[in-house]
C-alpha cells in the first residue's frame, strides 16, 4: 500500500464508530458468570482498556441488565474451531455494539482484540463479521533463564509478569515456555550454575539429601513460589505453561569457581531423584501443562541412555495428570521417542528451524555436508548419536516428518541470527507462519529477543538490552520488542491477518517499510552464507570477521577446510551456491540454477537502499532508527564482502590483477559500512554486549574492525604478484546486477502419491529450454536429493520418480532446474519476487 493510501485507511479507521459511542462514550461489557476464568479475565482487560481510553464502562452479566440504546460488547462462548474467533455487529432491542464469540481461548482473543483497539485509539466498530481461525496449533514464546546477574531481576518481578503475559495473549501466542538449565552446552568451566540443574533450586525432595550448596532454603522456596506465580498467571490468561528443563547433569567439570555446587547425588540415585523431583515439581505447580527436555549429550546424560530417560519420563506420568513431553530433537532416535510414547502422555519432538539461526521463510531444501553422518564421529560417548549416525538431527527437521508418526513436530527458532536488533516484517512473518505447518507440523516456538544474553557466566549488570544510553532503556527489556511480538503473534495465528492489526502500533508507513526491509537482511545472509551453524560461534549482528585470504585466526570450526570466507557453505546448499563454487562457474561460463552470492548481494543492497530511502520519513523513535541504521549497514557490509569474496576467488584461480583490485575495492567498501555502524553505535550500546564468554560472543562492533583491516592488508600484499588473467567477463558479472529468468510455467503438482507406484511429473515452460532437470527427495534430511534429466515431447518436459523410491513413509518434495543457455539457468518454483515462496513442491502419501 502506498503511503497516502495507508494514512487515508488508518485515519478512516480511527474516525469511524457507532453513533451511540460517539455521543455517550459509555460501553456495557456483558459476560455471563458461567464463562471460563480466562474469558472473564479478558473481559476485565477490555473494561480496563476502555476506561483508560476515556470511556465510561459498566460490567453486566446479560443484555437484559443493560439500558435500551446502550452500546454493548457481549462476550460469549461459541462452539466451532478450537481458538477460532468472531467479531460481529450486535443489534438487539435497540442496543448496538459488538458480539465477540469464540471457542476456548478464541473468546479470549476476541475480547483482547477489542481491548487492543481501545488502547491504540482504533475504532471498536465492526460493520461486518470478522472471523479468524489459527493457522498454527502451537504458537509459543520461550524466555530463557541463563544468567544469575541478568535474569534474576525479571524472574522475581511480580509487577512485570502480568504485563508481559497479557501482551503475549493479546498477540495470540498460546504457549509460554520458561526454560532453565540452558546456560551451558557442556558442564565444563561452569561459573554461573543458578538453575543449571534446576530441581534443587526449586524444591527439597523427600528421601533425598540433595541441595545446591550456598543456596539458602528460603531462596529455594521463593523460587518455587515464583514459578507457581508465573505459571498461574500464564494459565489465567488462557495460555499453556511449558517448563523447559534443559540440563540433567549435576557434576561441573574443570570448574574451580562455580557459584553453586550440587550435593547429594550419585550415579546410583541420579535417575530416581530426577524422576521424583519432576513428579514433585509438577504436583507443586499444577499449572504446568508440558515439559521440554534436552535429551542429547548436552543434557549432561550420555546419548543412548534410554533407561535414564525412561525413569525421568515416568516422573511426568507420576504427576497424575496429562503432561506433554516435548523432546528437543538433536540426538533423538526412534527408540527414545518410543520410550516417551510408552508413558501414554502426549509427545512432541522439536527440531531447530534453520540450525541455531533464522533463515528465510521456508524449510531449507537440504542440510550442509557437515551435518551428514560420519562413522568416525562416533567416538565421543556423550554425543555418540548427535555426532555420529544421528548427526542430521542437529540442525533441521531430520527424519521426523514421517506420515505414520505418533508424535507432533514443533519447530523451534534459535537465537543466533537476530537477538539484539529490532525485527518486524509482516511479509516474511506470514510466510514463516505458512512454513510451520509443513507436512502436518504443529507450529513453532520462538526463542525471544535477547535469548542467551549473559550466557555461560558472562552476565553483566546494567540491563539486558545492552544500552549504554540510559534514555533508550525500557522499563522491562521486552518492551523494546512489542512490535516484534505483535507481528510474529498475529501472523502465526493468521498469515492473512488484517494489516491494521499491526499498523495500529507503529502508525508510521515509512517505519513499517524500513523495518520490514531491514528485518530481511540477516535471515538472507544466514541462508546464503553460514560459517557456523552454532549460535555460540556465528553472530551475524556483531560479526567476527572470517578472513577471505588466509584462515589465520578463525572461530568458525564447522566451515570446510580451508576455513576462509569464500569456502563457507550456505545453510541451504541445495538452492544456494557458495562463493568459491560460483566464481568457478563464472570462469567456466557454465551456470547452475542455484541462487548465487551475487544475487544475494544485490538483494541486500536493495534492502539497505529501501531502509535508507525511508529513514528520513520515519517518525522520531531513536530505538527504531538506530537499529534500522545498523541493519542497513550490515546489509551493505555483507553485500560488498560477498562480491569481494567472489572476486578474490576469480583472482585466486586466474592470478588476474583487475579481479584482485576490484575485490579490494569491494572489501574496503564493506569496511566503510562497518565503520559507519561503529560510529553509530558508540555511546548507544555498551562496550560489551555479551551473549557468552568467548571473544566472538561479546564486545562491540568496534572490536571487529582490526580483523577486517588485517585481512584487507593481507589481500593488498597480493597485488605485487598479480598478473593479467583475462577474467573481464567474470569480473563484470561479479560486479553486476543479475536478473533471474522469470519464466511462466504450466505445472500441476500431483495431489497425492501411492507408495510403490511411480510418480510422473510434467511441466511446460514459455521459454525455449536446452535442458530441464527434476530434483526430488523424500522429506527427510537424512537423505540427499536425487536428480533426473527430463525428456521433452512437444512443449511438455517429463520425468518419473521411480516406484522403488516412493516406497517410503515420507512425503515427497521436488523442484525443477531449467537452462536456456550455458550461462542462463534458474529454479522453479523458486523463491518468488518477494523471496517468500516455498521453493519446492510437496506431495503427501495417500
Short mmCIF file of N, CA, C and O in Angstrom, two decimals, residues 43 78 108 191 207 216 257 320 409 440 443 445 453 472 629 714:
data_model
loop_
_atom_site.label_atom_id
_atom_site.label_comp_id
_atom_site.label_asym_id
_atom_site.label_seq_id
_atom_site.Cartn_x
_atom_site.Cartn_y
_atom_site.Cartn_z
N UNK A 43 -12.39 -10.12 29.64
CA UNK A 43 -13.43 -9.09 29.72
C UNK A 43 -13.00 -7.97 30.67
O UNK A 43 -13.26 -6.79 30.42
N UNK A 78 -18.71 -19.92 21.94
CA UNK A 78 -19.43 -20.49 20.80
C UNK A 78 -18.63 -21.68 20.30
O UNK A 78 -17.42 -21.60 20.12
N UNK A 108 -11.13 -15.41 24.33
CA UNK A 108 -10.13 -14.53 24.95
C UNK A 108 -9.52 -13.63 23.89
O UNK A 108 -9.39 -12.41 24.08
N UNK A 191 30.81 -21.34 35.84
CA UNK A 191 30.92 -20.32 36.89
C UNK A 191 29.54 -19.93 37.42
O UNK A 191 29.36 -19.72 38.61
N UNK A 207 13.26 -37.95 50.91
CA UNK A 207 14.01 -39.17 50.66
C UNK A 207 15.36 -38.95 50.04
O UNK A 207 16.12 -39.90 49.86
N UNK A 216 20.41 -20.60 50.09
CA UNK A 216 19.58 -20.70 51.31
C UNK A 216 18.24 -21.37 51.00
O UNK A 216 17.66 -21.19 49.92
N UNK A 257 35.59 -22.48 40.15
CA UNK A 257 34.96 -21.33 40.80
C UNK A 257 33.47 -21.21 40.47
O UNK A 257 32.99 -20.14 40.08
N UNK A 320 0.22 -37.50 37.88
CA UNK A 320 -1.20 -37.78 37.99
C UNK A 320 -2.07 -37.03 37.01
O UNK A 320 -3.30 -37.08 37.12
N UNK A 409 5.32 -32.56 15.73
CA UNK A 409 6.60 -31.93 15.40
C UNK A 409 6.43 -30.42 15.54
O UNK A 409 5.57 -29.81 14.89
N UNK A 440 2.19 -31.24 8.05
CA UNK A 440 1.42 -31.54 9.25
C UNK A 440 2.09 -31.17 10.55
O UNK A 440 1.69 -31.65 11.61
N UNK A 443 3.49 -26.31 14.56
CA UNK A 443 3.69 -24.88 14.77
C UNK A 443 5.12 -24.58 15.12
O UNK A 443 6.06 -25.24 14.66
N UNK A 445 8.00 -22.61 18.14
CA UNK A 445 8.38 -21.91 19.36
C UNK A 445 9.53 -20.97 19.02
O UNK A 445 10.54 -21.39 18.46
N UNK A 453 21.38 -13.88 26.44
CA UNK A 453 22.09 -12.70 26.95
C UNK A 453 22.69 -13.04 28.32
O UNK A 453 21.99 -13.41 29.24
N UNK A 472 17.48 5.19 26.30
CA UNK A 472 16.93 4.18 25.40
C UNK A 472 16.42 2.95 26.12
O UNK A 472 15.76 2.10 25.52
N UNK A 629 19.46 1.80 11.09
CA UNK A 629 20.74 2.19 10.51
C UNK A 629 21.77 1.08 10.63
O UNK A 629 22.56 0.83 9.71
N UNK A 714 46.41 -8.09 4.14
CA UNK A 714 46.96 -9.32 3.57
C UNK A 714 46.57 -9.43 2.10
O UNK A 714 47.39 -9.82 1.24
#
